[in-house]
Each structure stands twice: as C-alpha cells, then as structure tokens.
Amino acid sequence: MAGGKRSNGEGSVYQRKDGLWVGAAYVLTTTGHRKRVTVSATTESEAWKKLRKKITDSDAGIPVAAETWTLESYLKYWLSTVAATKRPRTVEGYGVVVRRHLVPNLGAKKLHRLSAQDVRTFITRLRNDCRCCAEKIDANRPKDARRCCAKGKCCKTVLSDRTIQQIHAVLRNALAHAMREEVVPRNVARLVQVRSPRYDVNRGLDADQAKALLKAAENDRLKALYVLALYLGMRRGELLGLRWKDIDWDKWDEPCAEHGDDFCEDCAGQHFPTLQIRQTLQRVGTKLVFVPPKTDRSERVMPLPLLVAWALVDHWDLQDDEAEAAGDKWEESGLIFATVTGGPIDPTYLRSSWYPIRKRAGLDNVRFHDIRHSCVTLLLRLGVPPHIVRDIVGHSNIEVTMMIYAAVSLEDKREALKRLTDELG
C-alpha cells in the first residue's frame, strides 16, 4: 500500500517501464502448496482489485491452477489415460468429439482460465452455426460440387440437441476429472445448462406390424435373429455377440414323466431353455471387438419361449448346412448369428438383411433398433409390470423403460378416461 507498510500476505503492486501495473502475491494452488502469481492492469487501483480477489479466493480455499495446461493438451492427456479405461466405442466417441468440436473451438484456451462464459458461447455457436460453414465442409468440396456456404447459400444444417448434449457431456467429464486431480478449482462446464433432447417415443410397432415383420422374415437366413429381437427386445450388438454356449438347453429335453417319452413337445413349454447375455459385438474403427454388455443389468438371463427356442433350433440346422457347404473356409466362432463362413457379422452390414425385410413388411421408415422399442411397448400394453419389462430388455433403470419407450397412445388415454367415467357414474 502506498505510504505504509503492507501486512504479511498482502502482496505488492508496481509499475513496469511500459506503464503497465503488475500485482504479485503468494496464493494457494491446486496441489496444496503456495506459489507466486501475478496480475496486470492499466491502473494501480485495478491491479490492486485483481490482486485482492486472488488473495481473497485463496483465503476462502479456492486454489489457482498449479499447471498451465491448454484445454487441448489436457484433453489429449485425459483421452490417453482416464477415458481409455472406458468401453472401446465410448472412447472412440469421446475422441471424435474432442477432435471435431472441442479442440478446434476451445483447444487454445488455458485450462485454468476457461470460464463458464467461454463454454456458453461455444455451445451457442454449436447450436446456431451451420456445420458446412463451421467445419469448412462445403469449402473443401470440388468447386462444381459446392452448394452451401462456399456459394453464399447457407443450408442452415445445425447440430441436434442430442449431439450438443453429448459434446457438453464430454467436456464436463474431462473437467470433472481435472478438478479431481486438482488441476482446476472448479468445473465451469457444470455451470452451463444445455437443452435436453426430445425423444421420439412413438417408434414402436403395433401387434399387426410386428406380425407382418415376422412374416416378411420367414425365409431370411437370419429369421431367428428377428424373432429374438422382437420377443426379447435384445440390442443389435447383443444378438450378434450371442454364442451357442450362452444357451442352456438342459431342462428343455428332460424326459417327460407323464408321457414316458425322451422328449415331449406338449410339455416342452413347461421347461424353457435359458439364454444368458455375456457379451456384445461392436465395430471400433476398423475392427470388430467383443465387449461386456452395456450395463450391469444388460448382463442378464432370460427364459426362451417355445416359439423362440424352435426358431433357434431351425437356425442351428441351417448353420450346420452352411458349415458343410463352406468346407475348409468355415470359421468356427461359436456364434449363433454368423456369416455364411462362420465369422462374426459386422453390425453395419446387418442392414443388407434388414432393409429388404422392412420393405416387404411395409415398414420403410422403421429402424432395426425400433424392434427393441416394440418389445417394450407391446409388453407394457399387455399389462406386464414395468420392472419385469426392464429386466427382460436390460434397461439400466425403470425411468428409461417408462419415460423414453412407453408411449401412451390416444386409445390408451381414451380407455383410461372411460374407466374413470364408468367408476364415477
């Protein structure tokens, strides 16, 4: 302080030869030690104001960053160490978000100086800027193929709310780890709210459409796959990762005490075989990999209804014929749903089977994943308790079952209100 002695820890302010005022003091860092930090301003009073804020934050237990990372350098460190422990597809998705969105827009920012305003501005820009313009997609096309910003006719193609939510989540997770490692004092991404996406909950098939689907798949070599998808609500990766050893047939072919047969078709329905989901198949980059199920609840055991069990038996016979036809080219993978030479089916290539089937069934706009939605919706409309539906399809919690998938139709509402009217007279 000018004209008087400063107390210990108060810091000092001085003017440089270029006229800039600089303040310096020792403050608490994220490592728990104290270090000398500086601030600068055009006036002495402004320098003292900035310096006092640093000291006040330090006294209140809010440390300053001990490392001078840029966001880009920290994100690379985070991807290679922390995020690398996640599922392969998750890591791949994190990498795409970091490379395409976070690094180009925020990568040069000092990590400890990244503010909520920076993040909010970034999110707003993502929501409003055309992707062709922002990523120079159109500008990189051949001149005769340009049709958007490079020709002055912006297509206004912006990111969806879901994509923006994912980008924000990756940044938030990375900063949360930086805070746990005491690299930054707080997670500024948590201070910024993003719009929640609206899920389309009416993508499930009704009973007639489901029957049409099964009929359309009748002569397809993967007919059993569609039966499992519809009756058990299994995910694509779960179906393609299923092995014959994951099915327990033991109880199904127990001798029938009543009829004295080795196998009684009439009584088989009383002893369902069981199926256990232990792995899923995913494409990660250029490789197909087997990974654990999506969540703890996804790793589940389910009884196989008689119709589903017989579909698998027929598929087993078909696979034996394919193995014989393939001869030395056959690859014994143990998978239930395999290529004609026994190898794993690339999840992206499943569409070559699915697209013709949905066209024959008159379901041109239906996605393969909507079959899973259909299982949930049909079970709920049959009055099956939600917690049982959740365990059949392997949802992580019952809120997913009810809020995202359980669409209430106009008929459901009409029937509910009719019952109330009848009750009250």
Short mmCIF file of C-alpha atoms in Angstrom, two decimals, residues 100-313:
data_model
loop_
_atom_site.label_atom_id
_atom_site.label_comp_id
_atom_site.label_asym_id
_atom_site.label_seq_id
_atom_site.Cartn_x
_atom_site.Cartn_y
_atom_site.Cartn_z
CA ARG A 100 -14.10 -32.27 -34.28
CA HIS A 101 -15.55 -29.85 -31.75
CA LEU A 102 -13.62 -29.17 -28.54
CA VAL A 103 -10.07 -28.73 -29.84
CA PRO A 104 -10.93 -26.53 -32.87
CA ASN A 105 -13.12 -24.21 -30.78
CA LEU A 106 -11.65 -24.22 -27.26
CA GLY A 107 -8.32 -26.04 -27.53
CA ALA A 108 -6.11 -22.94 -27.35
CA LYS A 109 -7.72 -21.74 -24.10
CA LYS A 110 -5.66 -22.01 -20.93
CA LEU A 111 -7.35 -24.63 -18.80
CA HIS A 112 -7.31 -22.55 -15.64
CA ARG A 113 -8.71 -19.54 -17.50
CA LEU A 114 -11.59 -21.36 -19.18
CA SER A 115 -14.79 -19.70 -17.96
CA ALA A 116 -18.48 -20.54 -17.95
CA GLN A 117 -18.95 -17.71 -20.44
CA ASP A 118 -16.46 -19.38 -22.82
CA VAL A 119 -18.39 -22.64 -22.62
CA ARG A 120 -21.76 -20.92 -23.02
CA THR A 121 -20.56 -19.02 -26.09
CA PHE A 122 -19.19 -22.25 -27.56
CA ILE A 123 -22.49 -24.10 -27.02
CA THR A 124 -24.47 -21.21 -28.54
CA ARG A 125 -22.22 -21.25 -31.59
CA LEU A 126 -22.70 -25.01 -31.99
CA ARG A 127 -26.45 -24.58 -31.81
CA ASN A 128 -26.64 -21.78 -34.38
CA ASP A 129 -23.74 -22.21 -36.83
CA CYS A 130 -24.20 -24.26 -39.99
CA ARG A 131 -21.89 -27.30 -39.95
CA CYS A 132 -20.83 -26.73 -43.56
CA CYS A 133 -19.60 -23.26 -42.63
CA ALA A 134 -18.14 -24.07 -39.22
CA GLU A 135 -16.18 -27.13 -40.37
CA LYS A 136 -15.46 -25.81 -43.92
CA ILE A 137 -17.10 -28.91 -45.35
CA ASP A 138 -18.52 -27.15 -48.37
CA ALA A 139 -15.38 -25.09 -48.96
CA ASN A 140 -13.34 -28.31 -49.23
CA ARG A 141 -15.61 -29.82 -51.87
CA PRO A 142 -14.70 -29.52 -55.57
CA LYS A 143 -15.87 -26.19 -56.96
CA ASP A 144 -18.52 -27.75 -59.16
CA ALA A 145 -19.95 -29.66 -56.16
CA ARG A 146 -20.27 -26.75 -53.72
CA ARG A 147 -23.83 -25.99 -52.70
CA CYS A 148 -23.77 -24.19 -49.34
CA CYS A 149 -21.64 -21.55 -47.63
CA ALA A 150 -18.98 -21.54 -50.34
CA LYS A 151 -21.68 -20.37 -52.78
CA GLY A 152 -23.30 -17.96 -50.34
CA LYS A 153 -26.36 -20.18 -49.81
CA CYS A 154 -26.07 -21.49 -46.26
CA CYS A 155 -28.01 -24.71 -45.73
CA LYS A 156 -28.56 -23.96 -42.01
CA THR A 157 -27.71 -27.57 -41.09
CA VAL A 158 -27.10 -27.37 -37.35
CA LEU A 159 -26.29 -29.99 -34.76
CA SER A 160 -29.14 -31.77 -32.99
CA ASP A 161 -29.85 -31.20 -29.30
CA ARG A 162 -28.68 -34.74 -28.61
CA THR A 163 -25.28 -34.14 -30.28
CA ILE A 164 -24.80 -30.86 -28.40
CA GLN A 165 -25.68 -32.64 -25.16
CA GLN A 166 -23.01 -35.28 -25.91
CA ILE A 167 -20.36 -32.64 -26.68
CA HIS A 168 -21.16 -30.83 -23.44
CA ALA A 169 -21.03 -34.12 -21.52
CA VAL A 170 -17.54 -34.94 -22.82
CA LEU A 171 -16.25 -31.51 -21.79
CA ARG A 172 -17.96 -31.76 -18.42
CA ASN A 173 -16.48 -35.22 -17.75
CA ALA A 174 -12.97 -34.10 -18.71
CA LEU A 175 -13.16 -31.01 -16.47
CA ALA A 176 -14.61 -33.10 -13.62
CA HIS A 177 -11.50 -35.26 -13.74
CA ALA A 178 -9.27 -32.18 -13.93
CA MET A 179 -10.94 -30.93 -10.75
CA ARG A 180 -10.47 -34.29 -9.00
CA GLU A 181 -6.78 -34.16 -9.93
CA GLU A 182 -6.69 -30.60 -8.52
CA VAL A 183 -5.65 -29.14 -11.85
CA VAL A 184 -8.53 -26.64 -11.86
CA PRO A 185 -10.51 -25.29 -8.90
CA ARG A 186 -13.97 -25.87 -10.39
CA ASN A 187 -15.83 -27.44 -13.31
CA VAL A 188 -17.10 -24.49 -15.35
CA ALA A 189 -18.99 -26.77 -17.76
CA ARG A 190 -21.37 -27.71 -14.93
CA LEU A 191 -22.39 -24.06 -14.70
CA VAL A 192 -23.73 -24.14 -18.27
CA GLN A 193 -27.04 -25.83 -18.99
CA VAL A 194 -27.83 -27.38 -22.36
CA ARG A 195 -31.21 -28.13 -23.86
CA SER A 196 -32.38 -31.70 -23.28
CA PRO A 197 -33.25 -33.60 -26.45
CA ARG A 198 -36.81 -34.66 -27.07
CA TYR A 199 -37.02 -38.37 -27.72
CA ASP A 200 -39.41 -39.77 -30.29
CA VAL A 201 -41.29 -42.34 -28.21
CA ASN A 202 -43.69 -43.50 -30.92
CA ARG A 203 -41.26 -45.62 -32.93
CA GLY A 204 -42.52 -48.99 -31.72
CA LEU A 205 -44.53 -51.40 -33.87
CA ASP A 206 -48.08 -52.37 -33.05
CA ALA A 207 -49.13 -56.04 -32.94
CA ASP A 208 -50.18 -56.19 -36.62
CA GLN A 209 -46.93 -54.60 -37.78
CA ALA A 210 -44.93 -57.00 -35.61
CA LYS A 211 -46.72 -59.96 -37.21
CA ALA A 212 -46.03 -58.52 -40.65
CA LEU A 213 -42.35 -58.25 -39.75
CA LEU A 214 -42.11 -61.87 -38.69
CA LYS A 215 -43.88 -62.97 -41.87
CA ALA A 216 -41.51 -60.90 -44.02
CA ALA A 217 -38.51 -62.52 -42.27
CA GLU A 218 -39.87 -66.05 -42.74
CA ASN A 219 -37.43 -67.05 -45.50
CA ASP A 220 -34.43 -64.98 -44.38
CA ARG A 221 -31.36 -66.85 -43.12
CA LEU A 222 -31.42 -64.60 -40.04
CA LYS A 223 -35.09 -65.17 -39.24
CA ALA A 224 -34.22 -66.33 -35.70
CA LEU A 225 -32.39 -63.04 -35.08
CA TYR A 226 -35.56 -61.05 -35.74
CA VAL A 227 -37.58 -63.42 -33.55
CA LEU A 228 -35.16 -62.84 -30.65
CA ALA A 229 -35.12 -59.08 -31.26
CA LEU A 230 -38.92 -58.84 -31.17
CA TYR A 231 -39.72 -61.30 -28.38
CA LEU A 232 -36.81 -60.47 -26.05
CA GLY A 233 -36.01 -56.85 -27.02
CA MET A 234 -32.31 -57.59 -27.48
CA ARG A 235 -29.90 -54.97 -28.78
CA ARG A 236 -28.15 -55.43 -32.13
CA GLY A 237 -24.73 -55.94 -30.54
CA GLU A 238 -26.16 -58.44 -28.03
CA LEU A 239 -27.69 -60.50 -30.84
CA LEU A 240 -24.51 -60.55 -32.92
CA GLY A 241 -22.38 -61.42 -29.88
CA LEU A 242 -24.58 -64.35 -28.82
CA ARG A 243 -22.92 -67.79 -28.74
CA TRP A 244 -24.41 -71.27 -28.69
CA LYS A 245 -22.78 -71.90 -25.32
CA ASP A 246 -24.79 -68.99 -23.91
CA ILE A 247 -27.96 -71.10 -24.19
CA ASP A 248 -28.76 -73.75 -21.58
CA TRP A 249 -30.88 -76.48 -23.20
CA ASP A 250 -30.61 -78.99 -20.34
CA LYS A 251 -34.07 -78.63 -18.82
CA TRP A 252 -35.84 -78.43 -22.17
CA ASP A 253 -35.10 -82.01 -23.21
CA GLU A 254 -35.76 -83.62 -19.84
CA PRO A 255 -37.71 -86.89 -20.17
CA CYS A 256 -41.45 -86.42 -19.79
CA ALA A 257 -42.54 -88.30 -16.67
CA GLU A 258 -46.21 -88.11 -17.64
CA HIS A 259 -45.91 -89.45 -21.18
CA GLY A 260 -42.76 -91.54 -20.83
CA ASP A 261 -41.05 -90.03 -23.87
CA ASP A 262 -37.46 -88.84 -24.17
CA PHE A 263 -38.82 -85.52 -25.42
CA CYS A 264 -42.44 -84.40 -25.30
CA GLU A 265 -43.33 -81.40 -27.43
CA ASP A 266 -46.51 -80.79 -25.43
CA CYS A 267 -44.60 -80.48 -22.17
CA ALA A 268 -41.53 -78.68 -23.52
CA GLY A 269 -43.12 -75.33 -22.80
CA GLN A 270 -43.01 -76.12 -19.10
CA HIS A 271 -39.20 -76.36 -19.16
CA PHE A 272 -37.95 -73.30 -21.00
CA PRO A 273 -34.29 -73.26 -22.02
CA THR A 274 -32.47 -70.16 -20.85
CA LEU A 275 -30.30 -67.63 -22.62
CA GLN A 276 -27.55 -65.63 -20.93
CA ILE A 277 -26.20 -62.39 -22.41
CA ARG A 278 -22.49 -62.20 -21.62
CA GLN A 279 -21.00 -60.09 -24.42
CA THR A 280 -21.84 -57.76 -27.31
CA LEU A 281 -20.22 -57.26 -30.70
CA GLN A 282 -19.15 -53.76 -31.73
CA ARG A 283 -17.24 -52.15 -34.57
CA VAL A 284 -14.45 -49.93 -33.22
CA GLY A 285 -12.59 -48.20 -36.02
CA THR A 286 -11.69 -50.93 -38.49
CA LYS A 287 -12.00 -53.82 -36.03
CA LEU A 288 -14.83 -55.96 -34.66
CA VAL A 289 -14.46 -56.45 -30.92
CA PHE A 290 -16.39 -58.33 -28.26
CA VAL A 291 -17.05 -56.26 -25.14
CA PRO A 292 -19.08 -56.74 -21.94
CA PRO A 293 -22.78 -55.81 -22.05
CA LYS A 294 -23.71 -52.13 -21.93
CA THR A 295 -24.66 -52.01 -18.22
CA ASP A 296 -24.77 -54.38 -15.25
CA ARG A 297 -28.47 -55.01 -15.90
CA SER A 298 -27.70 -55.79 -19.55
CA GLU A 299 -25.87 -58.93 -18.42
CA ARG A 300 -29.00 -60.97 -17.82
CA VAL A 301 -30.50 -64.47 -18.00
CA MET A 302 -33.84 -64.96 -19.76
CA PRO A 303 -36.12 -67.95 -20.38
CA LEU A 304 -36.74 -68.73 -24.05
CA PRO A 305 -40.40 -69.07 -25.04
CA LEU A 306 -41.14 -72.21 -27.03
CA LEU A 307 -41.57 -70.31 -30.31
CA VAL A 308 -38.16 -68.63 -29.86
CA ALA A 309 -36.48 -71.90 -28.90
CA TRP A 310 -37.76 -73.65 -32.02
CA ALA A 311 -36.60 -70.73 -34.19
CA LEU A 312 -33.11 -71.25 -32.76
CA VAL A 313 -33.25 -74.99 -33.39
#
